[in-house]
XYZ file of C-alpha atoms in Angstrom:
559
model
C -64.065 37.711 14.201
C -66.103 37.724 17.284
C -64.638 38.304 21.012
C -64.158 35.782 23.107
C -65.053 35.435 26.714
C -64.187 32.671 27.771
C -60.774 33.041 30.072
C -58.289 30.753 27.957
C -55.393 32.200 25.922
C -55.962 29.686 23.068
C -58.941 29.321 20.384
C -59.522 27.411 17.206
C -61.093 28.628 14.053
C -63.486 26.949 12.199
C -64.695 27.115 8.490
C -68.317 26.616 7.850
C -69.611 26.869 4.950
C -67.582 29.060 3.353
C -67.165 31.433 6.739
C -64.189 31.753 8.881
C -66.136 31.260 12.382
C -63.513 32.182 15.768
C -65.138 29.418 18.327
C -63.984 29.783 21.818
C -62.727 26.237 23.157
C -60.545 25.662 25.664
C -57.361 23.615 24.464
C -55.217 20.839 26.367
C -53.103 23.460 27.517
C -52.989 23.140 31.498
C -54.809 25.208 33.493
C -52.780 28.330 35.608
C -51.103 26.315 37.681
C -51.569 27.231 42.082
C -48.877 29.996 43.676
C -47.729 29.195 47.274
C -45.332 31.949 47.979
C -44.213 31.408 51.571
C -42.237 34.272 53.031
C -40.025 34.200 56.262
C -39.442 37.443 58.525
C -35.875 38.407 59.250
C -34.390 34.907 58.239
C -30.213 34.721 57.456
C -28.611 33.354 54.859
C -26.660 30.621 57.110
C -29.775 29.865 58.555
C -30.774 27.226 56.315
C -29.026 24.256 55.814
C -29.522 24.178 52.028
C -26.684 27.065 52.298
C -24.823 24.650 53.955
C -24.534 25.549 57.685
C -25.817 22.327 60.070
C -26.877 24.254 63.029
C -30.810 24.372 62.391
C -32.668 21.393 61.104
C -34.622 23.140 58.144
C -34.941 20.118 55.938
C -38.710 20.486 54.630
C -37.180 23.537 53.498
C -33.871 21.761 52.291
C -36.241 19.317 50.584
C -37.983 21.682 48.590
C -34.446 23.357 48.070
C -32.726 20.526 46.670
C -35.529 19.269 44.098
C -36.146 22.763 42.894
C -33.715 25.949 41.801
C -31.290 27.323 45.157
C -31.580 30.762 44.372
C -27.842 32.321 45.252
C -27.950 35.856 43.439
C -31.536 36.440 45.036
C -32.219 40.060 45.941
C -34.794 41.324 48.569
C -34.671 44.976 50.520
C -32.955 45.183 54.052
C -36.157 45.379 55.911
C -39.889 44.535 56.004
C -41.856 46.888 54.602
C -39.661 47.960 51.638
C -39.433 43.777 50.410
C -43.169 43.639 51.073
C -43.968 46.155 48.686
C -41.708 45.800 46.624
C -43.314 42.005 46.143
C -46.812 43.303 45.898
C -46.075 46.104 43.509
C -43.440 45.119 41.209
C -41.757 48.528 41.794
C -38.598 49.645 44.036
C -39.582 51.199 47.161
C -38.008 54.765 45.810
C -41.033 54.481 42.980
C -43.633 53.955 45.676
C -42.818 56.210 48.657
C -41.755 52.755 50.913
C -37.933 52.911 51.066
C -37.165 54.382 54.892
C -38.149 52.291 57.600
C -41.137 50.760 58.330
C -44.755 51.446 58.772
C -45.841 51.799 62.092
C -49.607 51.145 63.446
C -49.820 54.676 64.218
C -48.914 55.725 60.690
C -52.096 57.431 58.963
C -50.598 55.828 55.821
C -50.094 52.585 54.029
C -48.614 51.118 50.529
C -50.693 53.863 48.266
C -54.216 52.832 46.967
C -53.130 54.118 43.823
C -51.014 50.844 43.588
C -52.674 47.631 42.234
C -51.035 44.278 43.768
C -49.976 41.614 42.981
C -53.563 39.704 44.071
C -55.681 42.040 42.334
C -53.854 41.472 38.892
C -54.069 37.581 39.739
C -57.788 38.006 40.050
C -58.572 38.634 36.945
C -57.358 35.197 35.706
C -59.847 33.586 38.181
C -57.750 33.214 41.207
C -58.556 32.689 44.579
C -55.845 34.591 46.739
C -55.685 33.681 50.522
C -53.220 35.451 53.208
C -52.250 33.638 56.127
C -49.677 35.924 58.491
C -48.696 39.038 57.921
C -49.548 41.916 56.227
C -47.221 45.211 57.401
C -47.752 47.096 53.993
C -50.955 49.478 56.110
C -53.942 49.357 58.339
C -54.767 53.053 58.481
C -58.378 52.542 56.680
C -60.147 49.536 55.745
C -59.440 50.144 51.867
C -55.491 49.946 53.488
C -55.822 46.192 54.150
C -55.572 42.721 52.486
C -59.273 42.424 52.417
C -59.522 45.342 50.551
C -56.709 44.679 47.946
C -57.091 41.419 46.361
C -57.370 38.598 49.176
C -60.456 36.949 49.393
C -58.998 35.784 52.937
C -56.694 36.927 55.866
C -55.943 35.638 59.488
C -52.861 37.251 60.983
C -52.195 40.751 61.845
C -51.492 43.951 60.398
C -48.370 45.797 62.142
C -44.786 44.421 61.876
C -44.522 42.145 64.598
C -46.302 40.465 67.260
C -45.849 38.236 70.227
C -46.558 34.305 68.576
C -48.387 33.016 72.090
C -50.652 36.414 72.853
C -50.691 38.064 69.960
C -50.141 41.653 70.848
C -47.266 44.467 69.876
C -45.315 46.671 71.643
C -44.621 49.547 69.019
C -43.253 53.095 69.877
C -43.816 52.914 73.457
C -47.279 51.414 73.302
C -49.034 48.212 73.488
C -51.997 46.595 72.128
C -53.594 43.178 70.158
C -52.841 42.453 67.057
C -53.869 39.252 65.447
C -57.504 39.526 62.945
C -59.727 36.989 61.340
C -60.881 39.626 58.470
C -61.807 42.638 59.767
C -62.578 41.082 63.340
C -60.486 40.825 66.231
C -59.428 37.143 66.840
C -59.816 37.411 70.180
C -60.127 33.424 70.487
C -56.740 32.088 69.033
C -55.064 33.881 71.962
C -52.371 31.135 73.162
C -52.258 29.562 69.969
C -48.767 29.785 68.088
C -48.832 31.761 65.408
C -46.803 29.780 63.345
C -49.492 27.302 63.496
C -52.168 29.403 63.275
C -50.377 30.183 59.971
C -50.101 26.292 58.889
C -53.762 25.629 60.127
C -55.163 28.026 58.295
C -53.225 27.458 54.912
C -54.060 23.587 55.317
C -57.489 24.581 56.027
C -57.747 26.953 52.693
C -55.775 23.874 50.888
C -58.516 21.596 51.706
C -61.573 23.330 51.198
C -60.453 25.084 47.793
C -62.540 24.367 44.801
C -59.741 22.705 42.703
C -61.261 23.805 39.400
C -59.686 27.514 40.022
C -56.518 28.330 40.780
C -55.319 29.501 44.249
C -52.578 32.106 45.200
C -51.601 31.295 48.748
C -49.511 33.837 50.575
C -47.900 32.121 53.233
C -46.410 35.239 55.118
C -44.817 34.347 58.698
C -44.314 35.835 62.105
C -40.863 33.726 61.983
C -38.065 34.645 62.549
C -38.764 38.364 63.734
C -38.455 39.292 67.392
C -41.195 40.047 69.209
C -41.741 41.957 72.563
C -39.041 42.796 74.922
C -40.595 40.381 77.877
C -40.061 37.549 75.250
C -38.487 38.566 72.120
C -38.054 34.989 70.940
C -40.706 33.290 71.489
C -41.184 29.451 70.482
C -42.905 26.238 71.982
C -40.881 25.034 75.243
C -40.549 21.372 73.521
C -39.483 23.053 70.432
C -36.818 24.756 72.700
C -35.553 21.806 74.380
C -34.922 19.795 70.712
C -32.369 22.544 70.357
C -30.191 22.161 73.329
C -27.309 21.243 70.981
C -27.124 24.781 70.561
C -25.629 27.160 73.514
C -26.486 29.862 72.698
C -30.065 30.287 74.405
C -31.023 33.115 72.161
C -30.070 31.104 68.945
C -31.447 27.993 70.435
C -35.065 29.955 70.878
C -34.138 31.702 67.319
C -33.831 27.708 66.340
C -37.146 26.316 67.344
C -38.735 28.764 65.251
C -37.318 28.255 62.800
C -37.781 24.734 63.325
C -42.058 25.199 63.687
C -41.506 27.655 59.972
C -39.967 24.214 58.486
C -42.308 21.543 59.502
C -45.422 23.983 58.452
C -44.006 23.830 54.965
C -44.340 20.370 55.512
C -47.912 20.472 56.411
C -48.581 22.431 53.110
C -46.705 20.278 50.975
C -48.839 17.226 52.399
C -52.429 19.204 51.873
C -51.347 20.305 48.539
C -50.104 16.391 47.817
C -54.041 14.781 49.004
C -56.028 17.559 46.892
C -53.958 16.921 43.464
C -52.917 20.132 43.271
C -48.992 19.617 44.252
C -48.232 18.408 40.282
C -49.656 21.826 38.973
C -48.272 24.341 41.752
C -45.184 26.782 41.899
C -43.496 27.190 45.557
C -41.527 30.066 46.382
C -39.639 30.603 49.575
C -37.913 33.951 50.442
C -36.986 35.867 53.621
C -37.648 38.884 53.702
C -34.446 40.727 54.453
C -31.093 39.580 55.536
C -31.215 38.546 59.110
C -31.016 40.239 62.509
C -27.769 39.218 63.404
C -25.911 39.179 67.423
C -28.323 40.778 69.105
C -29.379 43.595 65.960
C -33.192 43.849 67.288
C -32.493 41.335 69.958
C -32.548 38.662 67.207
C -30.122 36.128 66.659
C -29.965 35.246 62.899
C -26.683 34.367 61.129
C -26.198 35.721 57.506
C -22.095 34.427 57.595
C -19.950 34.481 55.762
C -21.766 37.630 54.648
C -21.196 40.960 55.217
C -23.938 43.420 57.576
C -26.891 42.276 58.970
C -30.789 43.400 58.569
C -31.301 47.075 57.820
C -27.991 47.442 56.485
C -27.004 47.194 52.304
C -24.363 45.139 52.701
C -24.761 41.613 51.153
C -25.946 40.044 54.617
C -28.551 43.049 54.452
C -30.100 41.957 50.911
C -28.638 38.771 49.733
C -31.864 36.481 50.517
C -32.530 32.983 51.469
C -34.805 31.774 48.833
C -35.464 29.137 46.210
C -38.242 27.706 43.866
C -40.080 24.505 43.268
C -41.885 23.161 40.455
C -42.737 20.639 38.162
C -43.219 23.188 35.490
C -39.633 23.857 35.767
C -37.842 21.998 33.698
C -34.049 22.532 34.587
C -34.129 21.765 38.200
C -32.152 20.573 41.033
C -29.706 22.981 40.465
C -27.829 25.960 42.277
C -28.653 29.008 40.192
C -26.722 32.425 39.754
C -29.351 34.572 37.678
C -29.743 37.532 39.108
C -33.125 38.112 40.301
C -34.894 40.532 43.003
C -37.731 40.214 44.628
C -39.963 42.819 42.636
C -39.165 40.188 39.541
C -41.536 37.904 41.700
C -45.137 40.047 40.218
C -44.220 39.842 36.434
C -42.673 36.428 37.102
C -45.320 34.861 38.530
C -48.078 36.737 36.640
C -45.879 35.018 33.311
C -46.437 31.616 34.705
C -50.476 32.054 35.100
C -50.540 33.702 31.589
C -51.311 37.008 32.633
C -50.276 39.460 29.053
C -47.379 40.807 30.120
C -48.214 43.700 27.406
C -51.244 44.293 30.039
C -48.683 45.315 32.844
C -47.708 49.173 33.596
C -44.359 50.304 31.645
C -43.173 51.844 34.917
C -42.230 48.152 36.951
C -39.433 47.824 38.385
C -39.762 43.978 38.064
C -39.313 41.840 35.033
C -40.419 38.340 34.335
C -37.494 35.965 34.756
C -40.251 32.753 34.293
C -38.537 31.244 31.179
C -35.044 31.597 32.809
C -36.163 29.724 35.827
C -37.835 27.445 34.064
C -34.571 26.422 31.399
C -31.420 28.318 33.708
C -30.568 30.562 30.642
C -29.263 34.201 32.179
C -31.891 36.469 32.707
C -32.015 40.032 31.526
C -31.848 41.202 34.599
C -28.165 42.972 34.581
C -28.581 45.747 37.662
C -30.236 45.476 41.174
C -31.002 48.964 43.135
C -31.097 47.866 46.567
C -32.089 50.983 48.356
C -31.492 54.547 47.910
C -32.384 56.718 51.504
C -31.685 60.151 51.194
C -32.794 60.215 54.899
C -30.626 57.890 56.625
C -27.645 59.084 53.504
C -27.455 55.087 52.582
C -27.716 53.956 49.265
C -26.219 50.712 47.015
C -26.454 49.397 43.491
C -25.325 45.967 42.066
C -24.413 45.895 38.258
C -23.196 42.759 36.713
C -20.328 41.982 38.864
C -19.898 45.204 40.344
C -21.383 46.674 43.328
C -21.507 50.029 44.656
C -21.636 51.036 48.390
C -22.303 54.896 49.270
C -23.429 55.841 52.934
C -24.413 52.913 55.300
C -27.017 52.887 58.502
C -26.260 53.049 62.257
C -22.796 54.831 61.635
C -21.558 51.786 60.583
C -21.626 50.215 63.617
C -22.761 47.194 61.709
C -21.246 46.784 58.946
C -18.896 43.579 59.664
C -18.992 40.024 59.788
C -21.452 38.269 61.704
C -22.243 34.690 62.672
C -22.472 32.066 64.214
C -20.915 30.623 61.466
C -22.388 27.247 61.974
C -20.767 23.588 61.400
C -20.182 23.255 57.809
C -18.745 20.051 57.754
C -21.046 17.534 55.264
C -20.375 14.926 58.367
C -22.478 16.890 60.739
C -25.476 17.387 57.883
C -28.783 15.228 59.126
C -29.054 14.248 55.496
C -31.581 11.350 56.373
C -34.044 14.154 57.728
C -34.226 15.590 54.681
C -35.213 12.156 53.226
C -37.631 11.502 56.558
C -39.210 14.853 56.867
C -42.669 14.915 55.143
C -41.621 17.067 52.132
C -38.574 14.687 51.216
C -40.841 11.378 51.719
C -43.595 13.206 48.937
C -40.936 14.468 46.262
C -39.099 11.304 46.737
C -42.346 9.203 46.078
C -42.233 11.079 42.719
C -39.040 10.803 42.223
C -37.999 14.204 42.114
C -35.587 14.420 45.569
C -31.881 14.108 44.077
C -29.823 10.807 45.406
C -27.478 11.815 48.384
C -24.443 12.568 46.464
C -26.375 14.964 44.044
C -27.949 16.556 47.165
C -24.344 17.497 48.731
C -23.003 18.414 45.730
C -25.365 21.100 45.632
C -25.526 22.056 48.841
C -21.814 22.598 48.627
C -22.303 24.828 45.607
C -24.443 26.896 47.385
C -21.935 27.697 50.002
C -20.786 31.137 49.968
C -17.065 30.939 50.305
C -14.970 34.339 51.145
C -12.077 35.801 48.993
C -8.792 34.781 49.675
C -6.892 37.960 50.636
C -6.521 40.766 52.999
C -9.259 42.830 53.896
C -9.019 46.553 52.562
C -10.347 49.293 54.653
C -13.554 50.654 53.654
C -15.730 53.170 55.414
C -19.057 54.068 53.213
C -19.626 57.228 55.352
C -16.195 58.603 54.205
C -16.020 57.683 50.326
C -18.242 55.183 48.166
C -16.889 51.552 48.345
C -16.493 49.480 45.308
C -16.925 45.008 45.603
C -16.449 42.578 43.058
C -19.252 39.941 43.880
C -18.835 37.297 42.295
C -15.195 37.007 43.574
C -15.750 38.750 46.834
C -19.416 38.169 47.906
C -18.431 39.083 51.664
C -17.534 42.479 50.601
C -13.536 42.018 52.011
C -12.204 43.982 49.193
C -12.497 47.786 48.607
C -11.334 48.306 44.757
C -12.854 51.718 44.411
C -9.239 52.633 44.442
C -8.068 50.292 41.573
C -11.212 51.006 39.330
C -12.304 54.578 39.834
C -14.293 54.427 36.198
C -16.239 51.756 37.048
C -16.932 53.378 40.847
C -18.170 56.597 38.827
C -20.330 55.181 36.321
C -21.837 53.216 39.093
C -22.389 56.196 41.259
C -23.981 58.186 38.087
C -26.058 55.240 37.757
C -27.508 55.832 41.734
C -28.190 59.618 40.649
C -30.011 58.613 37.886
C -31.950 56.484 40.467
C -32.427 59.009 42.646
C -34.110 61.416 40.012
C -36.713 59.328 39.560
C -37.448 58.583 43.715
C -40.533 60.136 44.850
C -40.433 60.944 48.333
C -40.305 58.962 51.408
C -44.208 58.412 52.606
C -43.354 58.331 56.495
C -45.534 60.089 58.135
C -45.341 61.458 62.255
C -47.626 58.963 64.208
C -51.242 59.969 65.175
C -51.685 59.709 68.456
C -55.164 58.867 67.712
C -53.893 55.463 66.264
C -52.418 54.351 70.132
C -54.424 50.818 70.664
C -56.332 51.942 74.340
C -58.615 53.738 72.311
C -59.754 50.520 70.629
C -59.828 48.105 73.198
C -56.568 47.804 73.366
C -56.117 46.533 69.598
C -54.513 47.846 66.777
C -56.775 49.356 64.723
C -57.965 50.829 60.972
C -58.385 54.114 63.162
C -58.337 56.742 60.040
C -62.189 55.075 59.232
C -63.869 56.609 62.468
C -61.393 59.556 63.585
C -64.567 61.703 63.788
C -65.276 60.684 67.344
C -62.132 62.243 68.438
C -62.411 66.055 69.485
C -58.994 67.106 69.283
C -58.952 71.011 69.615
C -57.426 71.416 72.594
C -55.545 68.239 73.037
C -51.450 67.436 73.445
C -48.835 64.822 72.940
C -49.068 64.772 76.796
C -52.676 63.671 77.390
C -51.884 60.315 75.829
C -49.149 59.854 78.045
């Protein structure tokens, strides 16, 4: 039979006289339906109110939420660039080199080339791949950014953070712009919020797409990190003042942007609605890591009642925000408890464009949980590494039920409870803005928002309620800790003591892990990378370090 090369995954046969003739035509089947995968930075769990706390309005978010799949066993790293490539590659961050810290802009290093992402596989089946925000996964060399490794499209920057009104980073004691329109400084959106740079630029892509491909859009924000320390929280003054409910001035900053995050989803949800592409497209929304919690890099997310905060593996380190929306779903409006992490998220969505999963590498980290999202059957997803660092001697696994604790960050300075814990009282819920907001108003026009009863039922389901009991004393730098999560998601209980088989297996299970890490890719920064050689921008400085004459020169004549 002849090859076909035509891109559909069905074909009819024909018989003609006498001869069995393969025809390619494309079948009813519906096209690979659009990805909109919208992440927030350094978001909490109680920061949303689809978890059930009333502080923040989030309700395009809530919307979305509530008419999809709440995603309560969702897994993501404890910090940036770990979940980020970890997304992109499919693999754990111990497989790829990515699993201490983060990359700095004056790293000669990023995500290895030798990686292909999760863009590039989604080109082959005709996509057009856009990303709006940013990028934190390298910027050493051209070949190191977005451009260069499956987007067709990028305006945002490149480092980990950046001031959202000028655009420029303060990193390791030095300062520069950071905010590109390709490979060109975007010198002319200075003053304009990022956040809406980000919506502008996703509703522009919306509308200009050529509907008869489909689109991956990778919605990556700015919100909720901190910025620089002359304005670490920066949002719109209006914004600011909607939020004087809340005390708190640093939370009450923290809230308005939030607040801008949730009315951009709005924004795409409308754009998406006018083009006719809404009825065919899959939405995810994830943070990116538990949230900086009481002042943990001058932030002031709330992951309560959980357990830790960002950059820590306890559950308010790694249990993420998140949910999915989609008509192609068919069990929805529900609260789920499959176990998922956010390296399933390449395989998964790859499944729903009809990528050949046979195609993929054998050595992903991710599986495909797109038919267990789609009918709520368990997935086959059983165990969840969430970080092993041999450097800062932290490391935690999740089997089942069971999860294991060995070594913790910061000395364990924190490693409790933090909030605010928010009101969680269904009276104090602005329901009717979840109903108002532009993302309620479309999904109820196709009837596919839940009625108000439905919608606090769930919401109350996804509230994370503590154990009843007393706390048990539990130090990870002294012994390993042992949690039963589904009855003890905050991580009250120690039972290492009362289960020492399971604590052992578990703990054989994180060697195992660890035989199979490669080593940490962190590399000392380059002076040569420091922004005033630039123009005061950060820069892909490892494409023209031949200017530099360096014989002769030290640490201090940069200083």
């Amino acid at each position: 039979m002849g090859r076909c090369d035509f891109k559909y995954n069905h074909f009819k046969c024909f018989i003609i006289a006498g001869l069995l003739i393969t025809q390619c035509i494309p079948t009813q089947s519906k096209p690979p339906p659009n990805i909109v995968f919208i992440l927030a930075d350094d978001l909490g769990w109680n920061d949303v109110g689809f978890h059930g706390s009333s502080q923040i309005p989030t309700p395009n978010l809530d919307a979305l939420a509530y008419s999809g799949v709440i995603l309560n066993r969702y897994y993501v790293t404890p910090i940036c660039t770990p979940s980020r490539s970890a997304l992109m590659t499919g693999k754990y961050p111990i497989h790829t080199g990515m699993q201490h810290a983060v990359l700095y802009g004056m790293e000669p290093r990023g995500l290895p080339l030798t990686e292909k992402l999760l863009p590039q596989y989604l080109k082959e089946l005709g996509y057009m791949n856009h990303i709006y925000g940013k990028w934190h996964l390298g910027s050493y060399t051209r070949k190191h950014t977005p451009l260069e490794r499956g987007f067709d499209s990028h305006v945002g920057f490149w480092t980990g953070h950046h001031h959202m009104f000028d655009h420029t980073a303060v990193e390791t004691n030095v300062w520069g712009l950071d905010m590109r329109r390709g490979f060109d400084v975007a010198y002319d959106l200075h003053g304009y919020y990022t956040t809406h740079v980000i919506r502008d630029e996703s509703v522009a892509a919306i509308r200009r797409h050529n509907t008869s491909q489909p689109m991956f859009l990778y919605v990556s924000h700015a919100a909720t990190h901190s910025a620089n320390p002359y304005d670490f929280l920066p949002a719109p003054d209006e914004t600011v003042e909607r939020m004087s409910g809340i005390s708190n001035f640093a939370r009450r900053k923290f809230a308005a942007m939030l607040t801008e995050l949730d009315q951009s989803v709005g924004a795409i949800v409308l754009a998406l609605t006018e083009r006719g592409m809404l009825e065919n497209s899959i939405i995810v929304f994830s943070t990116d890591n538990g949230g900086p919690a009481e002042g943990f890099n001058n932030n002031a997310a709330s992951n309560w009642p959980l357990r830790g905060t960002k950059n820590t593996l306890w559950e308010g380190g790694v249990r993420g925000a998140g949910c999915i929306w989609s008509p192609l779903i068919e069990k929805r409006r529900r609260v789920s408890h499959q176990i998922i992490h956010i390296s399933d998220w390449l395989p998964t969505l790859l499944d729903a464009a009809g990528y050949d999963l046979d195609n993929l590498p054998s050595n992903l980290d991710g599986i495909s949980v797109w038919n267990q999202l789609r009918n709520g059957n368990a997935t086959d997803r059983h165990e969840i590494l969430h970080n092993i660092d041999d450097i800062w001697g932290s490391a935690a696994l999740t089997v089942d039920d069971w999860k294991v604790v060995h070594g913790t960050n910061y000395e364990g300075k924190w490693d409790a409870w933090y909030g605010p814990a928010g009101d969680h009282d269904t009276k104090s819920y602005n329901l009717s803005s979840v109903f108002q907001c532009p993302t309620g108003k479309t999904l109820n026009k196709l009837k596919m928002l839940p009625p108000e009863e439905e919608i606090l039922n769930l919401r109350r389901k996804a509230t994370v309620h503590c154990a009843n009991g007393t706390e048990s004393t539990c130090n990870p730098l002294e012994s390993p800790c042992l949690f039963d999560l589904t009855n003890d998601p905050c991580e009250l209980v120690n039972l290492a003591d009362q289960y020492p088989v399971i604590l052992e297996a578990l703990l054989d299970k994180l060697s195992d892990y660890n035989a199979t890490a490669v080593p940490p890719g962190n590399m000392p920064l380059d002076l040569r990378g420091d922004p005033r050689f630039w123009g005061y921008t950060w820069h892909n400085f490892g494409d023209e370090l031949e200017m530099f004459e360096f014989e002769n020169m030290t640490e201090s004549a940069f200083l």
